[in-house]
């Protein structure tokens, strides 16, 4: 549930209005039906550009309480294979994961159009992070102003306008806590205690600058 809330904020900070955002993954049926949902959505919106952000590890529990983990990047790969080339060209699909080794990133970049770390991204850095990936996927030489920007500089200029407030928000704190929780699940508190130390120290600093009015 927290991940879906974080994704909602991510899209908001990327400048995508709520009415043009769809977030799925609430339960077994939505996750297992994700590929069909996206393919149908693309087919029903052939003139739209679609930004797809998918977590790599999608945990599901069926009616028999059997747990399984679905690969988000594999879902994206299957979706791309099912779509006609014309529709696939209008999709921008990124995989979001805490596993960021060079081999992992290579896999994600093959299956999707790029990778986003699951580490917290401050709201004023969202567009800056997306800019090179977005322009790489939709080069102005091919798409012109169709996607709203003619260069990476245009996106970075828009990023400055998103928010110049350096204070942290509850969204930033939630991201950081979720990331630290992921590190513990991966056993980093045993193998990389210094990393845990650094992240906890960063969380402390963020809490001290928390803007409670946001």
mmCIF file of C-alpha atoms in Angstrom:
data_model
loop_
_atom_site.group_PDB
_atom_site.id
_atom_site.type_symbol
_atom_site.label_atom_id
_atom_site.label_comp_id
_atom_site.label_asym_id
_atom_site.label_seq_id
_atom_site.Cartn_x
_atom_site.Cartn_y
_atom_site.Cartn_z
ATOM 1 C CA UNK A 1 0.000 0.000 0.000
ATOM 2 C CA UNK A 2 2.768 2.459 0.868
ATOM 3 C CA UNK A 3 4.459 1.774 -2.465
ATOM 4 C CA UNK A 4 1.332 2.752 -4.385
ATOM 5 C CA UNK A 5 1.125 5.974 -2.380
ATOM 6 C CA UNK A 6 4.775 6.728 -3.106
ATOM 7 C CA UNK A 7 4.224 6.099 -6.817
ATOM 8 C CA UNK A 8 1.270 8.480 -6.763
ATOM 9 C CA UNK A 9 3.505 11.204 -5.334
ATOM 10 C CA UNK A 10 6.278 10.385 -7.797
ATOM 11 C CA UNK A 11 3.940 10.944 -10.733
ATOM 12 C CA UNK A 12 2.674 14.129 -9.131
ATOM 13 C CA UNK A 13 6.205 15.505 -8.810
ATOM 14 C CA UNK A 14 6.865 14.468 -12.414
ATOM 15 C CA UNK A 15 4.063 16.816 -13.439
ATOM 16 C CA UNK A 16 1.527 14.133 -14.391
ATOM 17 C CA UNK A 17 -1.955 15.083 -13.127
ATOM 18 C CA UNK A 18 -3.843 12.609 -10.960
ATOM 19 C CA UNK A 19 -6.628 12.207 -13.520
ATOM 20 C CA UNK A 20 -4.070 10.873 -16.013
ATOM 21 C CA UNK A 21 -2.485 8.450 -13.563
ATOM 22 C CA UNK A 22 -3.486 4.828 -12.968
ATOM 23 C CA UNK A 23 -1.836 2.809 -10.202
ATOM 24 C CA UNK A 24 -2.492 -0.920 -9.907
ATOM 25 C CA UNK A 25 -1.109 -3.723 -7.769
ATOM 26 C CA UNK A 26 -3.677 -3.932 -4.994
ATOM 27 C CA UNK A 27 -3.851 -7.675 -4.489
ATOM 28 C CA UNK A 28 -3.401 -10.892 -6.410
ATOM 29 C CA UNK A 29 -5.867 -10.204 -9.224
ATOM 30 C CA UNK A 30 -4.447 -6.796 -10.141
ATOM 31 C CA UNK A 31 -0.867 -8.042 -10.189
ATOM 32 C CA UNK A 32 -1.618 -11.219 -12.139
ATOM 33 C CA UNK A 33 -3.769 -9.251 -14.578
ATOM 34 C CA UNK A 34 -1.241 -6.442 -14.967
ATOM 35 C CA UNK A 35 0.042 -7.462 -18.413
ATOM 36 C CA UNK A 36 -3.454 -7.738 -19.896
ATOM 37 C CA UNK A 37 -4.434 -4.425 -18.301
ATOM 38 C CA UNK A 38 -1.513 -2.542 -19.860
ATOM 39 C CA UNK A 39 -1.916 -4.115 -23.300
ATOM 40 C CA UNK A 40 -5.626 -3.271 -23.317
ATOM 41 C CA UNK A 41 -4.897 0.258 -22.108
ATOM 42 C CA UNK A 42 -2.361 0.850 -24.877
ATOM 43 C CA UNK A 43 -4.734 -0.505 -27.497
ATOM 44 C CA UNK A 44 -7.527 1.755 -26.233
ATOM 45 C CA UNK A 45 -5.267 4.850 -26.203
ATOM 46 C CA UNK A 46 -3.287 4.519 -29.438
ATOM 47 C CA UNK A 47 -2.491 8.236 -29.703
ATOM 48 C CA UNK A 48 -1.210 8.653 -26.145
ATOM 49 C CA UNK A 49 2.300 8.388 -24.760
ATOM 50 C CA UNK A 50 2.342 6.091 -21.725
ATOM 51 C CA UNK A 51 4.855 6.253 -18.881
ATOM 52 C CA UNK A 52 5.014 2.886 -17.124
ATOM 53 C CA UNK A 53 6.886 2.556 -13.812
ATOM 54 C CA UNK A 54 7.020 -0.991 -12.445
ATOM 55 C CA UNK A 55 8.544 -2.424 -9.275
ATOM 56 C CA UNK A 56 10.809 -5.395 -9.977
ATOM 57 C CA UNK A 57 9.573 -7.517 -7.079
ATOM 58 C CA UNK A 58 5.789 -7.897 -7.012
ATOM 59 C CA UNK A 59 4.714 -10.049 -4.078
ATOM 60 C CA UNK A 60 1.428 -11.929 -4.427
ATOM 61 C CA UNK A 61 -0.595 -14.244 -2.186
ATOM 62 C CA UNK A 62 -3.269 -16.484 -3.736
ATOM 63 C CA UNK A 63 -6.460 -17.845 -2.166
ATOM 64 C CA UNK A 64 -4.495 -20.738 -0.687
ATOM 65 C CA UNK A 65 -2.121 -18.328 1.085
ATOM 66 C CA UNK A 66 0.687 -19.387 -1.238
ATOM 67 C CA UNK A 67 3.233 -16.611 -1.632
ATOM 68 C CA UNK A 68 5.144 -15.859 -4.816
ATOM 69 C CA UNK A 69 7.190 -13.008 -6.274
ATOM 70 C CA UNK A 70 6.513 -11.844 -9.821
ATOM 71 C CA UNK A 71 9.249 -10.101 -11.799
ATOM 72 C CA UNK A 72 8.079 -6.676 -12.897
ATOM 73 C CA UNK A 73 10.739 -6.462 -15.604
ATOM 74 C CA UNK A 74 9.565 -9.759 -17.080
ATOM 75 C CA UNK A 75 6.034 -8.381 -17.125
ATOM 76 C CA UNK A 76 7.273 -5.348 -19.055
ATOM 77 C CA UNK A 77 9.152 -7.561 -21.509
ATOM 78 C CA UNK A 78 6.004 -9.635 -22.115
ATOM 79 C CA UNK A 79 3.928 -6.502 -22.612
ATOM 80 C CA UNK A 80 6.379 -5.086 -25.154
ATOM 81 C CA UNK A 81 6.371 -8.356 -27.093
ATOM 82 C CA UNK A 82 2.581 -8.373 -27.238
ATOM 83 C CA UNK A 83 2.204 -4.803 -28.467
ATOM 84 C CA UNK A 84 2.401 -3.797 -32.132
ATOM 85 C CA UNK A 85 5.585 -1.832 -32.856
ATOM 86 C CA UNK A 86 3.633 1.412 -33.335
ATOM 87 C CA UNK A 87 2.122 1.184 -29.843
ATOM 88 C CA UNK A 88 5.281 -0.056 -28.152
ATOM 89 C CA UNK A 89 7.104 2.977 -29.529
ATOM 90 C CA UNK A 90 4.763 5.216 -27.542
ATOM 91 C CA UNK A 91 5.544 3.489 -24.250
ATOM 92 C CA UNK A 92 8.206 4.580 -21.777
ATOM 93 C CA UNK A 93 8.711 1.722 -19.306
ATOM 94 C CA UNK A 94 11.102 1.875 -16.359
ATOM 95 C CA UNK A 95 11.849 -0.791 -13.750
ATOM 96 C CA UNK A 96 12.193 0.302 -10.128
ATOM 97 C CA UNK A 97 14.365 -1.856 -7.894
ATOM 98 C CA UNK A 98 16.668 -1.813 -4.881
ATOM 99 C CA UNK A 99 18.919 -4.293 -6.698
ATOM 100 C CA UNK A 100 21.226 -1.999 -8.630
ATOM 101 C CA UNK A 101 24.263 -4.084 -9.536
ATOM 102 C CA UNK A 102 25.569 -3.619 -13.071
ATOM 103 C CA UNK A 103 24.248 -7.050 -14.063
ATOM 104 C CA UNK A 104 20.788 -6.309 -12.639
ATOM 105 C CA UNK A 105 20.602 -2.944 -14.395
ATOM 106 C CA UNK A 106 21.660 -4.579 -17.667
ATOM 107 C CA UNK A 107 18.760 -7.025 -17.363
ATOM 108 C CA UNK A 108 16.238 -4.300 -16.573
ATOM 109 C CA UNK A 109 17.458 -2.166 -19.473
ATOM 110 C CA UNK A 110 17.030 -5.097 -21.845
ATOM 111 C CA UNK A 111 13.525 -5.920 -20.701
ATOM 112 C CA UNK A 112 12.351 -2.316 -20.268
ATOM 113 C CA UNK A 113 13.582 1.109 -21.382
ATOM 114 C CA UNK A 114 15.593 1.884 -18.294
ATOM 115 C CA UNK A 115 16.005 1.611 -14.556
ATOM 116 C CA UNK A 116 15.199 3.748 -11.529
ATOM 117 C CA UNK A 117 16.772 3.023 -8.138
ATOM 118 C CA UNK A 118 14.390 2.355 -5.297
ATOM 119 C CA UNK A 119 16.416 4.710 -3.146
ATOM 120 C CA UNK A 120 14.557 7.889 -2.193
ATOM 121 C CA UNK A 121 14.376 10.622 -4.828
ATOM 122 C CA UNK A 122 13.669 14.122 -3.516
ATOM 123 C CA UNK A 123 10.750 15.863 -5.147
ATOM 124 C CA UNK A 124 12.920 18.542 -6.771
ATOM 125 C CA UNK A 125 15.071 15.823 -8.367
ATOM 126 C CA UNK A 126 12.336 13.735 -9.985
ATOM 127 C CA UNK A 127 12.330 15.428 -13.386
ATOM 128 C CA UNK A 128 16.093 15.782 -13.316
ATOM 129 C CA UNK A 129 16.357 12.020 -12.809
ATOM 130 C CA UNK A 130 13.865 11.238 -15.571
ATOM 131 C CA UNK A 131 15.221 13.742 -18.105
ATOM 132 C CA UNK A 132 18.016 11.724 -19.754
ATOM 133 C CA UNK A 133 15.895 8.556 -19.831
ATOM 134 C CA UNK A 134 12.890 10.375 -21.280
ATOM 135 C CA UNK A 135 14.822 12.215 -24.000
ATOM 136 C CA UNK A 136 16.720 9.011 -24.790
ATOM 137 C CA UNK A 137 13.467 7.160 -25.350
ATOM 138 C CA UNK A 138 11.765 10.003 -27.255
ATOM 139 C CA UNK A 139 14.573 11.883 -29.060
ATOM 140 C CA UNK A 140 13.423 15.302 -30.322
ATOM 141 C CA UNK A 141 14.898 14.491 -33.725
ATOM 142 C CA UNK A 142 12.135 11.893 -34.126
ATOM 143 C CA UNK A 143 9.316 13.235 -31.969
ATOM 144 C CA UNK A 144 9.846 17.009 -32.025
ATOM 145 C CA UNK A 145 7.557 18.726 -29.524
ATOM 146 C CA UNK A 146 5.056 15.868 -29.498
ATOM 147 C CA UNK A 147 6.044 14.867 -25.959
ATOM 148 C CA UNK A 148 6.107 18.408 -24.606
ATOM 149 C CA UNK A 149 9.876 18.972 -24.456
ATOM 150 C CA UNK A 150 12.385 19.683 -27.212
ATOM 151 C CA UNK A 151 15.502 19.038 -25.155
ATOM 152 C CA UNK A 152 16.793 17.781 -21.827
ATOM 153 C CA UNK A 153 17.308 21.412 -20.782
ATOM 154 C CA UNK A 154 13.562 22.007 -21.123
ATOM 155 C CA UNK A 155 12.880 19.199 -18.675
ATOM 156 C CA UNK A 156 15.490 20.456 -16.225
ATOM 157 C CA UNK A 157 13.981 23.948 -16.386
ATOM 158 C CA UNK A 158 10.591 22.448 -15.571
ATOM 159 C CA UNK A 159 12.156 20.546 -12.702
ATOM 160 C CA UNK A 160 13.220 23.809 -11.056
ATOM 161 C CA UNK A 161 9.633 25.025 -11.242
ATOM 162 C CA UNK A 162 8.234 21.945 -9.515
ATOM 163 C CA UNK A 163 9.415 23.014 -6.077
ATOM 164 C CA UNK A 164 12.281 25.125 -4.847
ATOM 165 C CA UNK A 165 11.602 24.294 -1.189
ATOM 166 C CA UNK A 166 14.440 22.227 0.242
ATOM 167 C CA UNK A 167 12.496 21.130 3.334
ATOM 168 C CA UNK A 168 11.526 17.473 3.522
ATOM 169 C CA UNK A 169 7.947 16.312 3.199
ATOM 170 C CA UNK A 170 6.167 13.285 4.681
ATOM 171 C CA UNK A 171 6.575 11.747 1.224
ATOM 172 C CA UNK A 172 10.370 12.032 1.467
ATOM 173 C CA UNK A 173 10.344 10.453 4.926
ATOM 174 C CA UNK A 174 8.107 7.595 3.794
ATOM 175 C CA UNK A 175 10.448 6.872 0.874
ATOM 176 C CA UNK A 176 13.484 6.807 3.141
ATOM 177 C CA UNK A 177 11.850 4.512 5.697
ATOM 178 C CA UNK A 178 10.704 2.116 2.985
ATOM 179 C CA UNK A 179 14.203 2.026 1.510
ATOM 180 C CA UNK A 180 15.777 1.294 4.903
ATOM 181 C CA UNK A 181 13.232 -1.481 5.429
ATOM 182 C CA UNK A 182 14.298 -2.966 2.083
ATOM 183 C CA UNK A 183 17.941 -2.925 3.202
ATOM 184 C CA UNK A 184 17.038 -4.859 6.357
ATOM 185 C CA UNK A 185 15.036 -7.402 4.353
ATOM 186 C CA UNK A 186 18.102 -7.916 2.156
ATOM 187 C CA UNK A 187 20.316 -8.509 5.196
ATOM 188 C CA UNK A 188 22.373 -5.356 4.735
ATOM 189 C CA UNK A 189 22.324 -4.773 8.509
ATOM 190 C CA UNK A 190 24.591 -7.825 8.704
ATOM 191 C CA UNK A 191 26.725 -7.496 5.595
ATOM 192 C CA UNK A 192 26.871 -3.697 5.159
ATOM 193 C CA UNK A 193 26.237 -2.090 8.528
ATOM 194 C CA UNK A 194 27.948 1.137 7.411
ATOM 195 C CA UNK A 195 25.283 1.556 4.714
ATOM 196 C CA UNK A 196 22.551 1.212 7.341
ATOM 197 C CA UNK A 197 24.394 3.770 9.470
ATOM 198 C CA UNK A 198 24.524 6.237 6.589
ATOM 199 C CA UNK A 199 20.853 5.820 5.717
ATOM 200 C CA UNK A 200 19.735 6.198 9.336
ATOM 201 C CA UNK A 201 21.881 9.321 9.676
ATOM 202 C CA UNK A 202 20.298 10.685 6.513
ATOM 203 C CA UNK A 203 16.831 9.926 7.876
ATOM 204 C CA UNK A 204 17.648 11.841 11.051
ATOM 205 C CA UNK A 205 18.683 14.859 9.007
ATOM 206 C CA UNK A 206 15.519 14.665 6.902
ATOM 207 C CA UNK A 207 13.344 14.508 10.021
ATOM 208 C CA UNK A 208 14.996 17.668 11.319
ATOM 209 C CA UNK A 209 13.977 19.537 8.151
ATOM 210 C CA UNK A 210 10.493 18.017 7.904
ATOM 211 C CA UNK A 211 7.936 20.486 6.598
ATOM 212 C CA UNK A 212 4.786 19.535 8.495
ATOM 213 C CA UNK A 213 2.637 21.964 6.526
ATOM 214 C CA UNK A 214 2.948 19.975 3.282
#
